[in-house]
CSV table of C-alpha atoms in Angstrom, one decimal:
chain,number,residue,atom,x,y,z
A,1,MET,CA,173.7,18.8,55.1
A,2,SER,CA,176.4,20.0,53.0
A,3,PHE,CA,177.6,19.5,49.5
A,4,THR,CA,181.0,19.4,47.9
A,5,VAL,CA,182.4,20.9,44.7
A,6,ALA,CA,185.8,20.6,43.4
A,7,ILE,CA,187.5,22.9,41.2
A,8,VAL,CA,189.4,21.2,39.0
A,9,GLY,CA,191.2,22.6,34.9
A,10,ARG,CA,194.5,22.9,33.9
A,11,PRO,CA,197.3,25.4,35.4
A,12,ASN,CA,196.8,28.9,35.6
A,13,VAL,CA,193.3,29.2,35.2
A,14,GLY,CA,192.3,30.8,38.5
A,15,LYS,CA,191.7,28.0,40.5
A,16,SER,CA,193.0,29.1,43.3
A,17,THR,CA,191.4,32.9,42.9
A,18,LEU,CA,188.1,30.9,42.7
A,19,PHE,CA,188.9,28.7,45.6
A,20,ASN,CA,189.3,31.5,48.0
A,21,ARG,CA,186.9,34.0,46.6
A,22,LEU,CA,184.0,30.9,47.5
A,23,ILE,CA,185.5,30.8,51.0
A,24,GLY,CA,185.7,34.7,52.1
A,25,ARG,CA,189.4,34.9,52.4
A,26,ARG,CA,192.8,34.6,51.4
A,27,LEU,CA,194.0,31.0,51.8
A,28,ALA,CA,194.9,29.1,48.8
A,29,LEU,CA,198.5,31.0,47.8
A,30,VAL,CA,198.3,33.3,44.3
A,31,ASP,CA,200.5,33.8,41.5
A,32,ASP,CA,201.1,33.9,37.4
A,33,THR,CA,203.2,31.3,38.0
A,34,PRO,CA,201.2,27.7,36.8
A,35,GLY,CA,200.7,24.8,39.3
A,36,VAL,CA,201.3,27.1,42.2
A,37,THR,CA,198.7,25.0,43.9
A,38,ARG,CA,199.9,20.5,44.4
A,39,ASP,CA,198.1,19.7,47.3
A,40,ARG,CA,194.1,19.4,47.6
A,41,ARG,CA,192.8,22.0,49.8
A,42,GLU,CA,189.3,22.2,51.8
A,43,GLY,CA,188.1,25.0,52.6
A,44,ALA,CA,184.0,26.5,54.0
A,45,GLY,CA,182.8,28.3,50.7
A,46,ARG,CA,179.2,30.2,50.6
A,47,ILE,CA,177.1,32.4,47.9
A,48,GLY,CA,174.6,33.5,49.6
A,49,ASP,CA,172.5,31.0,51.8
A,50,LEU,CA,173.9,28.2,50.0
A,51,ASP,CA,177.2,26.8,52.6
A,52,PHE,CA,179.3,23.9,50.8
A,53,THR,CA,182.6,22.2,51.1
A,54,VAL,CA,184.5,23.8,48.0
A,55,ILE,CA,187.9,21.9,46.9
A,56,ASP,CA,191.0,23.6,45.3
A,57,THR,CA,192.9,20.9,43.3
A,58,ALA,CA,196.0,21.0,41.0
A,59,GLY,CA,196.4,22.1,37.7
A,60,LEU,CA,195.7,19.2,35.3
A,61,GLU,CA,198.7,17.9,33.6
A,62,GLU,CA,199.1,14.5,31.4
A,63,SER,CA,202.5,13.0,32.8
A,64,ASP,CA,203.4,10.0,34.5
A,65,ASP,CA,201.9,8.6,37.3
A,66,ALA,CA,205.0,8.6,39.0
A,67,SER,CA,206.2,11.9,37.7
A,68,LEU,CA,205.1,14.9,40.3
A,69,SER,CA,202.9,16.3,38.4
A,70,GLY,CA,201.7,12.2,37.9
A,71,ARG,CA,201.3,12.4,41.6
A,72,MET,CA,199.8,15.9,41.4
A,73,ARG,CA,197.4,14.5,39.0
A,74,LEU,CA,196.1,11.8,41.6
A,75,GLN,CA,195.3,14.2,44.0
A,76,THR,CA,193.0,16.2,41.7
A,77,GLU,CA,191.0,12.1,40.9
A,78,GLN,CA,191.2,11.7,45.0
A,79,ALA,CA,188.9,15.0,45.2
A,80,LEU,CA,187.1,14.7,42.4
A,81,LYS,CA,186.2,10.6,43.5
A,82,ASN,CA,185.0,13.0,47.2
A,83,ALA,CA,182.9,15.9,45.3
A,84,ASP,CA,179.4,16.1,44.4
A,85,VAL,CA,179.9,18.3,41.5
A,86,ALA,CA,183.1,19.1,40.1
A,87,LEU,CA,183.6,22.5,38.1
A,88,LEU,CA,185.8,22.7,35.1
A,89,LEU,CA,188.0,26.0,35.5
A,90,ILE,CA,189.0,27.4,31.4
A,91,ASP,CA,190.5,31.3,30.8
A,92,ALA,CA,188.3,32.4,28.4
A,93,ARG,CA,190.6,35.5,27.9
A,94,ALA,CA,193.2,32.7,26.4
A,95,GLY,CA,190.6,30.2,24.5
A,96,ILE,CA,189.9,26.9,24.6
A,97,THR,CA,193.5,24.7,24.3
A,98,PRO,CA,194.1,21.3,23.3
A,99,LEU,CA,195.0,20.6,27.3
A,100,ASP,CA,191.2,22.1,28.0
A,101,ARG,CA,189.8,19.1,25.4
A,102,HIS,CA,191.7,16.3,26.6
A,103,PHE,CA,190.7,16.4,30.3
A,104,ALA,CA,187.4,17.7,29.3
A,105,ASP,CA,187.0,14.5,27.2
A,106,TRP,CA,188.6,12.6,30.5
A,107,LEU,CA,185.8,14.3,32.6
A,108,ARG,CA,183.4,13.5,30.9
A,109,LYS,CA,183.7,9.8,31.3
A,110,GLN,CA,184.1,10.7,35.4
A,111,LYS,CA,180.7,9.9,37.5
A,112,THR,CA,180.9,13.5,39.2
A,113,PRO,CA,178.3,15.8,37.8
A,114,LEU,CA,180.6,18.6,35.6
A,115,ILE,CA,179.9,22.0,35.7
A,116,LEU,CA,181.8,23.9,32.9
A,117,ILE,CA,183.0,27.5,34.1
A,118,ALA,CA,185.0,30.2,32.1
A,119,ASN,CA,186.9,32.0,34.4
A,120,LYS,CA,188.5,35.9,33.5
A,121,CYS,CA,185.0,36.7,31.8
A,122,GLU,CA,185.6,40.6,32.8
A,123,SER,CA,186.8,41.8,29.5
A,124,ALA,CA,185.3,42.1,25.9
A,125,LYS,CA,188.2,39.4,24.7
A,126,GLY,CA,186.9,37.0,27.4
A,127,HIS,CA,183.6,37.2,26.2
A,128,GLU,CA,184.3,36.9,22.8
A,129,ASN,CA,186.4,33.7,23.1
A,130,LEU,CA,183.0,32.9,25.2
A,131,TYR,CA,181.3,31.1,22.7
A,132,ASP,CA,184.6,28.4,21.9
A,133,ALA,CA,183.1,26.8,25.0
A,134,TYR,CA,180.4,25.2,24.2
A,135,SER,CA,182.6,23.1,21.4
A,136,LEU,CA,183.6,21.4,24.6
A,137,GLY,CA,180.5,19.5,24.5
A,138,LEU,CA,179.6,19.9,28.5
A,139,GLY,CA,176.6,23.0,27.9
A,140,ASP,CA,176.5,26.4,28.6
A,141,PRO,CA,179.7,27.7,30.0
A,142,VAL,CA,179.1,29.9,33.2
A,143,PRO,CA,180.7,33.3,32.7
A,144,VAL,CA,182.5,34.1,35.9
A,145,SER,CA,185.4,36.4,37.4
A,146,ALA,CA,186.7,34.5,40.3
A,147,GLU,CA,189.0,37.8,40.6
A,148,HIS,CA,186.4,40.6,40.7
A,149,GLY,CA,183.2,38.5,41.7
A,150,GLU,CA,181.2,38.7,39.2
A,151,GLY,CA,179.3,36.1,37.8
A,152,MET,CA,178.6,34.5,41.7
A,153,ASN,CA,174.9,35.2,41.2
A,154,LEU,CA,175.4,32.5,38.1
A,155,LEU,CA,177.1,30.0,39.3
A,156,TYR,CA,174.7,29.8,42.9
A,157,GLU,CA,172.1,29.6,40.1
A,158,VAL,CA,174.0,26.3,39.1
A,159,LEU,CA,174.8,24.9,42.2
A,160,ALA,CA,171.7,25.5,43.9
A,161,PRO,CA,170.6,21.8,43.3
A,162,PHE,CA,173.5,20.0,44.4
A,163,ALA,CA,172.4,21.9,48.0
A,164,GLY,CA,168.7,20.9,47.0
A,165,LYS,CA,169.6,17.7,46.8
A,166,ALA,CA,172.0,17.0,49.9
A,167,ALA,CA,169.2,18.3,51.9
A,168,ARG,CA,166.9,15.7,50.6
A,169,ASP,CA,169.3,12.2,50.8
A,170,ALA,CA,169.8,13.9,54.5
A,171,GLN,CA,165.9,14.5,55.6
A,172,PRO,CA,166.6,13.5,59.8
A,173,GLU,CA,163.8,11.2,61.0
A,174,ALA,CA,161.4,13.8,63.5
A,175,PRO,CA,163.5,13.6,67.2
A,176,GLN,CA,161.5,12.1,70.1
A,177,ASP,CA,161.1,14.2,73.5
A,178,GLU,CA,163.7,11.2,75.2
A,179,ASP,CA,166.4,12.2,71.6
A,180,LEU,CA,165.7,16.4,73.1
A,181,ALA,CA,166.9,16.1,76.4
A,182,GLU,CA,169.3,14.2,76.1
A,183,ALA,CA,170.8,16.6,72.8
A,184,ASP,CA,170.1,19.3,75.8
A,185,ASN,CA,172.6,17.7,78.3
A,186,ALA,CA,175.4,16.6,75.8
A,187,PRO,CA,178.4,17.7,76.6
A,188,ARG,CA,179.5,20.4,73.5
A,189,PRO,CA,182.3,18.9,71.4
A,190,LEU,CA,185.6,20.6,72.2
A,191,ALA,CA,187.2,22.8,69.7
A,192,PRO,CA,189.3,21.4,67.6
A,193,LEU,CA,193.8,21.5,68.6
A,194,SER,CA,195.2,23.5,65.7
A,195,LEU,CA,198.7,21.8,65.5
A,196,ALA,CA,201.1,22.6,63.0
A,197,ILE,CA,204.3,21.0,61.3
A,198,VAL,CA,206.8,22.8,60.3
A,199,GLY,CA,210.9,22.1,59.6
A,200,ARG,CA,212.8,22.5,57.1
A,201,PRO,CA,212.5,21.1,53.5
A,202,ASN,CA,212.3,17.7,53.0
A,203,VAL,CA,212.6,16.6,56.1
A,204,GLY,CA,209.4,14.1,56.2
A,205,LYS,CA,207.0,16.6,57.7
A,206,SER,CA,204.0,15.0,55.0
A,207,THR,CA,205.1,12.1,55.7
A,208,LEU,CA,204.5,12.1,58.8
A,209,VAL,CA,201.1,13.7,59.3
A,210,ASN,CA,199.8,10.9,56.3
A,211,LYS,CA,201.7,7.7,58.5
A,212,LEU,CA,199.5,9.8,61.5
A,213,ILE,CA,196.3,10.0,59.8
A,214,GLY,CA,196.9,6.3,58.3
A,215,ARG,CA,196.2,7.8,55.0
A,216,GLU,CA,198.1,9.4,51.5
A,217,ARG,CA,196.8,12.4,52.1
A,218,LEU,CA,199.4,14.8,51.1
A,219,LEU,CA,201.7,15.0,48.6
A,220,THR,CA,205.0,13.4,49.2
A,221,GLY,CA,208.1,12.7,46.8
A,222,PRO,CA,212.0,12.4,46.6
A,223,GLU,CA,212.1,15.9,45.8
A,224,ALA,CA,212.4,19.1,48.6
A,225,GLY,CA,209.8,21.6,48.5
A,226,ILE,CA,206.7,19.5,47.6
A,227,THR,CA,204.8,21.3,49.7
A,228,ARG,CA,203.7,25.3,48.8
A,229,ASP,CA,201.1,25.7,50.7
A,230,SER,CA,199.4,25.0,54.5
A,231,ILE,CA,197.4,22.1,54.5
A,232,ALA,CA,195.1,21.5,57.0
A,233,VAL,CA,193.2,18.1,57.7
A,234,SER,CA,190.9,17.4,60.1
A,235,TRP,CA,191.5,14.5,62.3
A,236,HIS,CA,191.1,12.9,65.6
A,237,PHE,CA,193.1,11.4,68.2
A,238,LYS,CA,191.0,9.4,70.8
A,239,GLY,CA,187.8,11.8,70.9
A,240,ARG,CA,190.0,14.6,70.7
A,241,PRO,CA,189.4,16.7,67.3
A,242,LEU,CA,192.6,17.8,65.8
A,243,SER,CA,193.4,20.0,63.0
A,244,LEU,CA,196.8,18.6,61.5
A,245,VAL,CA,198.5,21.8,59.3
A,246,ASP,CA,201.2,20.5,57.1
A,247,THR,CA,203.3,23.4,56.2
A,248,ALA,CA,205.9,24.5,53.5
A,249,GLY,CA,209.7,23.5,54.6
A,250,LEU,CA,211.6,26.8,55.8
A,251,ARG,CA,215.3,27.6,54.3
A,252,ARG,CA,217.7,30.0,55.8
A,253,LYS,CA,216.5,33.5,54.7
A,254,ALA,CA,219.5,33.8,52.3
A,255,ARG,CA,218.4,31.5,50.2
A,256,VAL,CA,215.0,32.2,49.4
A,257,SER,CA,215.4,34.3,46.1
A,258,GLU,CA,211.7,33.2,44.0
A,259,LYS,CA,208.3,35.1,45.0
A,260,LEU,CA,206.9,32.2,45.0
A,261,GLU,CA,209.2,30.2,48.2
A,262,TYR,CA,208.4,34.2,49.5
A,263,LEU,CA,204.9,33.4,49.9
A,264,SER,CA,205.4,29.6,51.3
A,265,VAL,CA,207.1,31.1,54.1
A,266,GLY,CA,205.2,33.6,55.0
A,267,ASP,CA,202.2,31.5,54.6
A,268,THR,CA,203.6,28.7,57.2
A,269,LEU,CA,204.8,32.5,59.4
A,270,LYS,CA,201.4,32.4,59.2
A,271,THR,CA,200.4,29.2,60.6
A,272,ILE,CA,203.0,29.0,63.5
A,273,ARG,CA,201.1,32.7,64.8
A,274,TYR,CA,197.6,31.0,64.7
A,275,ALA,CA,199.1,27.5,66.2
A,276,HIS,CA,198.1,26.1,69.3
A,277,VAL,CA,201.1,23.5,69.5
A,278,VAL,CA,204.1,23.2,66.7
A,279,VAL,CA,206.0,19.9,66.4
A,280,LEU,CA,209.5,20.7,64.8
A,281,VAL,CA,210.4,17.9,62.8
A,282,LEU,CA,214.1,17.3,62.5
A,283,ASP,CA,216.4,15.1,60.2
A,284,SER,CA,218.1,12.8,62.8
A,285,ASP,CA,221.1,12.3,60.4
A,286,VAL,CA,221.4,16.7,60.9
A,287,MET,CA,219.7,17.6,64.0
A,288,LEU,CA,219.2,21.2,64.9
A,289,GLU,CA,221.4,22.8,62.8
A,290,LYS,CA,220.9,27.0,62.5
A,291,GLN,CA,217.8,26.6,60.5
A,292,ASP,CA,216.4,24.3,62.9
A,293,LEU,CA,217.2,26.5,66.0
A,294,THR,CA,216.1,29.6,64.0
A,295,ILE,CA,212.5,28.1,63.5
A,296,ALA,CA,212.1,26.9,67.2
A,297,ARG,CA,213.5,30.1,68.3
A,298,MET,CA,210.6,31.8,65.9
A,299,VAL,CA,208.1,29.5,67.7
A,300,ILE,CA,209.0,30.6,71.1
A,301,GLU,CA,208.7,34.1,70.8
A,302,GLU,CA,205.3,33.6,69.2
A,303,GLY,CA,204.4,31.9,72.6
A,304,ARG,CA,203.0,28.7,71.2
A,305,ALA,CA,203.7,25.5,72.5
A,306,LEU,CA,206.7,23.3,70.7
A,307,VAL,CA,207.2,19.6,69.8
A,308,ILE,CA,210.6,18.3,69.0
A,309,ALA,CA,210.0,15.4,66.4
A,310,ALA,CA,213.5,13.8,65.6
A,311,ASN,CA,212.2,12.0,62.3
A,312,LYS,CA,214.4,8.9,60.5
A,313,TRP,CA,215.4,7.5,63.6
A,314,ASP,CA,215.6,4.3,62.3
A,315,LEU,CA,218.6,5.4,60.1
A,316,ILE,CA,220.5,6.2,63.3
A,317,LYS,CA,223.0,4.0,64.8
A,318,GLN,CA,223.8,5.3,67.9
A,319,THR,CA,220.7,6.1,69.3
A,320,LYS,CA,221.9,6.8,73.0
A,321,ASN,CA,224.5,9.6,71.9
A,322,ALA,CA,222.5,11.4,69.4
A,323,LEU,CA,219.6,11.8,71.7
A,324,GLN,CA,222.0,13.0,74.6
A,325,LYS,CA,224.1,15.2,72.2
A,326,LEU,CA,220.1,16.6,70.7
A,327,ASN,CA,219.3,17.3,74.7
A,328,ASP,CA,222.9,19.3,75.2
A,329,ARG,CA,222.5,21.3,72.5
A,330,LEU,CA,218.2,21.9,73.0
A,331,GLU,CA,219.5,22.8,76.5
A,332,LYS,CA,222.3,25.4,75.6
A,333,SER,CA,220.6,27.2,72.8
A,334,LEU,CA,217.2,27.4,73.9
A,335,PRO,CA,217.7,28.5,77.7
A,336,GLN,CA,214.5,30.6,78.2
A,337,VAL,CA,212.7,27.0,77.2
A,338,ARG,CA,213.6,23.7,79.8
A,339,GLY,CA,212.0,21.0,79.4
A,340,ILE,CA,210.9,20.8,75.7
A,341,PRO,CA,209.3,17.5,74.7
A,342,ILE,CA,211.3,15.3,72.7
A,343,VAL,CA,209.5,12.1,70.6
A,344,THR,CA,212.3,10.1,68.4
A,345,CYS,CA,210.4,8.6,65.4
A,346,SER,CA,210.3,7.7,61.9
A,347,ALA,CA,207.6,8.9,60.0
A,348,LEU,CA,208.7,6.1,57.2
A,349,THR,CA,207.8,3.1,59.5
A,350,GLY,CA,206.0,4.4,62.2
A,351,GLN,CA,208.2,3.7,64.7
A,352,GLY,CA,207.9,6.2,67.6
A,353,LEU,CA,204.7,7.8,66.8
A,354,LYS,CA,202.5,6.2,69.1
A,355,LYS,CA,204.3,8.7,71.4
A,356,LEU,CA,203.5,12.2,69.9
A,357,LEU,CA,200.6,12.5,70.4
A,358,PRO,CA,200.6,12.4,73.5
A,359,GLU,CA,203.3,14.2,74.2
A,360,VAL,CA,201.7,16.8,72.1
A,361,LEU,CA,198.0,16.9,74.2
A,362,LYS,CA,200.1,17.2,77.6
A,363,ILE,CA,202.2,20.3,76.0
A,364,TYR,CA,199.0,21.7,75.0
A,365,ASP,CA,197.4,21.0,79.1
A,366,THR,CA,200.5,23.0,80.0
A,367,TRP,CA,200.1,25.3,77.7
A,368,ASN,CA,196.8,25.9,79.0
A,369,ARG,CA,197.5,25.8,83.0
A,370,HIS,CA,196.2,28.7,85.2
A,371,VAL,CA,197.9,28.7,88.5
A,372,PRO,CA,195.6,30.5,91.2
A,373,THR,CA,196.3,33.7,92.8
A,374,ALA,CA,196.8,32.4,96.2
A,375,GLN,CA,199.6,30.1,95.4
A,376,LEU,CA,201.2,32.3,93.2
A,377,ASN,CA,201.9,35.0,96.1
A,378,ARG,CA,203.1,32.1,98.7
A,379,TRP,CA,205.3,30.8,96.0
A,380,LEU,CA,206.5,34.5,96.1
A,381,GLU,CA,206.7,34.7,99.5
A,382,GLY,CA,209.3,31.9,99.8
A,383,VAL,CA,211.2,32.9,97.0
A,384,LEU,CA,212.0,36.1,98.7
A,385,GLU,CA,212.4,35.0,101.4
A,386,ARG,CA,215.4,32.6,100.5
A,387,HIS,CA,216.3,34.5,97.2
A,388,PRO,CA,215.5,38.4,97.6
A,389,PRO,CA,216.4,40.7,95.0
A,390,PRO,CA,219.2,42.6,94.5
A,391,LEU,CA,219.9,45.5,95.8
A,392,ALA,CA,219.5,49.2,93.5
A,393,GLY,CA,220.5,51.8,94.7
A,394,GLY,CA,221.1,51.2,97.6
A,395,ARG,CA,217.6,50.4,98.3
A,396,ARG,CA,215.8,46.7,98.7
A,397,VAL,CA,213.5,46.5,95.6
A,398,ARG,CA,210.2,45.5,96.8
A,399,LEU,CA,207.6,43.0,94.9
A,400,ARG,CA,204.7,43.3,96.0
A,401,TYR,CA,202.4,40.8,94.7
A,402,ILE,CA,202.3,38.6,91.4
A,403,THR,CA,199.0,37.1,89.7
A,404,GLN,CA,198.6,35.3,86.2
A,405,ALA,CA,197.3,37.8,83.0
A,406,LYS,CA,196.8,34.9,81.2
A,407,THR,CA,197.4,31.2,79.4
A,408,ARG,CA,198.2,30.5,76.0
A,409,PRO,CA,201.2,30.9,77.1
A,410,PRO,CA,201.4,31.6,80.5
A,411,THR,CA,201.6,35.0,81.4
A,412,PHE,CA,202.3,36.5,84.8
A,413,ALA,CA,202.5,39.9,86.3
A,414,ILE,CA,205.0,41.4,89.4
A,415,PHE,CA,203.9,44.7,91.1
A,416,THR,CA,207.0,46.4,92.2
A,417,PRO,CA,207.5,50.0,93.0
A,418,ARG,CA,210.6,49.9,91.2
A,419,PRO,CA,210.1,47.7,88.1
A,420,THR,CA,213.5,48.8,86.0
A,421,ALA,CA,215.6,48.4,89.0
A,422,VAL,CA,215.0,44.2,88.7
A,423,PRO,CA,218.0,43.1,87.1
A,424,GLU,CA,217.4,40.9,84.4
A,425,SER,CA,218.9,37.9,86.0
A,426,TYR,CA,216.5,38.2,88.8
A,427,THR,CA,214.2,38.1,86.1
A,428,ARG,CA,215.1,34.8,84.5
A,429,TYR,CA,215.7,33.6,88.2
A,430,LEU,CA,211.9,33.9,89.1
A,431,VAL,CA,210.6,32.6,85.3
A,432,ASN,CA,213.1,29.3,86.2
A,433,ASN,CA,211.4,29.1,89.6
A,434,LEU,CA,208.1,29.4,88.2
A,435,ARG,CA,208.5,26.8,85.4
A,436,GLU,CA,210.0,24.7,88.1
A,437,THR,CA,207.4,24.8,91.2
A,438,PHE,CA,204.2,25.0,89.0
A,439,ASP,CA,205.3,22.2,86.4
A,440,LEU,CA,205.5,24.5,83.2
A,441,ALA,CA,208.4,22.8,81.6
A,442,GLY,CA,208.3,23.0,77.5
A,443,VAL,CA,206.3,26.0,77.2
A,444,PRO,CA,207.9,29.3,77.5
A,445,ILE,CA,207.0,31.5,80.0
A,446,ARG,CA,206.0,35.5,79.8
A,447,LEU,CA,206.8,37.7,83.6
A,448,TYR,CA,206.0,41.1,83.4
A,449,LEU,CA,207.0,43.2,86.1
A,450,ARG,CA,204.4,46.3,86.8
A,451,LYS,CA,204.9,49.4,88.6
A,452,THR,CA,202.1,50.1,91.9
A,453,GLU,CA,201.3,53.3,92.3
A,454,ASN,CA,202.2,55.0,95.7
A,455,PRO,CA,198.9,56.2,97.1
A,456,TYR,CA,201.3,59.0,99.4
A,457,ALA,CA,202.7,60.7,96.6
A,458,LYS,CA,201.8,64.1,95.6
A,459,THR,CA,199.7,64.7,92.4
């Protein structure tokens, strides 16, 4: 059984850098700007043979609970409650600050065991200030450099006892022969479906995730652009494991000027590339504006399955007209993917959210669908009889056979002696007919024309 480690401390002491070091990849955004991290983020950490869950938290600041900083601190407090041990990070180069002392006093009163970590000790100045850390009354500080990976052996030594305690607490009973037989015959667990929640800033993405999972896991509020990192939340829907990924809002490229927003946008785009299904959240007051369509096209070009969630639907008075307008705009602006599912909902009240996950699972199955080659070739014969390709250079273009090259998204290859002679309009006709015949509505379809070699051609 793994144990849980929470990384806490004032802003800009290197918490996210240490988090990335422990999980072995650059998952959390890192920048010199204080307060980059806002939501708590979890990952699988490892030092040597120690495996544990590590939680990156927002910087501790003294502020009113209703303010953004106060809500960030409440997220950190929740991380502390879930942790077996907390690492209090200080910046050894900067020395002990009044804020360090304030939160050391506060953390000392919490039930979670606390270890003092002096970060940025790669320099002589860091080691000089190390002795000041004893004044916090938290025992021996552990000198590390999260950026350079120094001191990880010392961190291993202080965390190892918590791994031993977790192992002792989780001692299982010896399995019986019947239990072993059942375990061998048990079906393998399904891999989590990666579901990315994207959209413009302040359309209700984090509120929607919180409402789906039934708890205030993500930071929300009236301020635009609260979410900066892409935060994954593990969840189950009707026994199906899901990884819900909340993302930073995507503004028009011309409006992005700060370096931190560039990092957030890059993190969101990476999330889209690795997602299975993407839910594009719209503000029902201003649906499918130019930026919404830009995001939708981006999702389609990446080959991801797309679901539209029209949020704040409870504020719409003429719902029938608004839905018709949305469908017409989709049909006109995204003709390359017909049948994208639309769910009208309210993340605040929960109205309509019961329909969202069934649509996600349905489109995911369609995205994974494989059509047998025999069925495809029977379809191709019928299409060529009804509507053969136009003449090219006075000669009929022959389409010999078709096969599905892969799924996710459905990708097909048609073999022909003259692939460049087939006009794009006919390729679009084939894609639309494939979608209609094999019930592939709402997912991107890729169709490639491959050249077949003439066995009688001179070599």
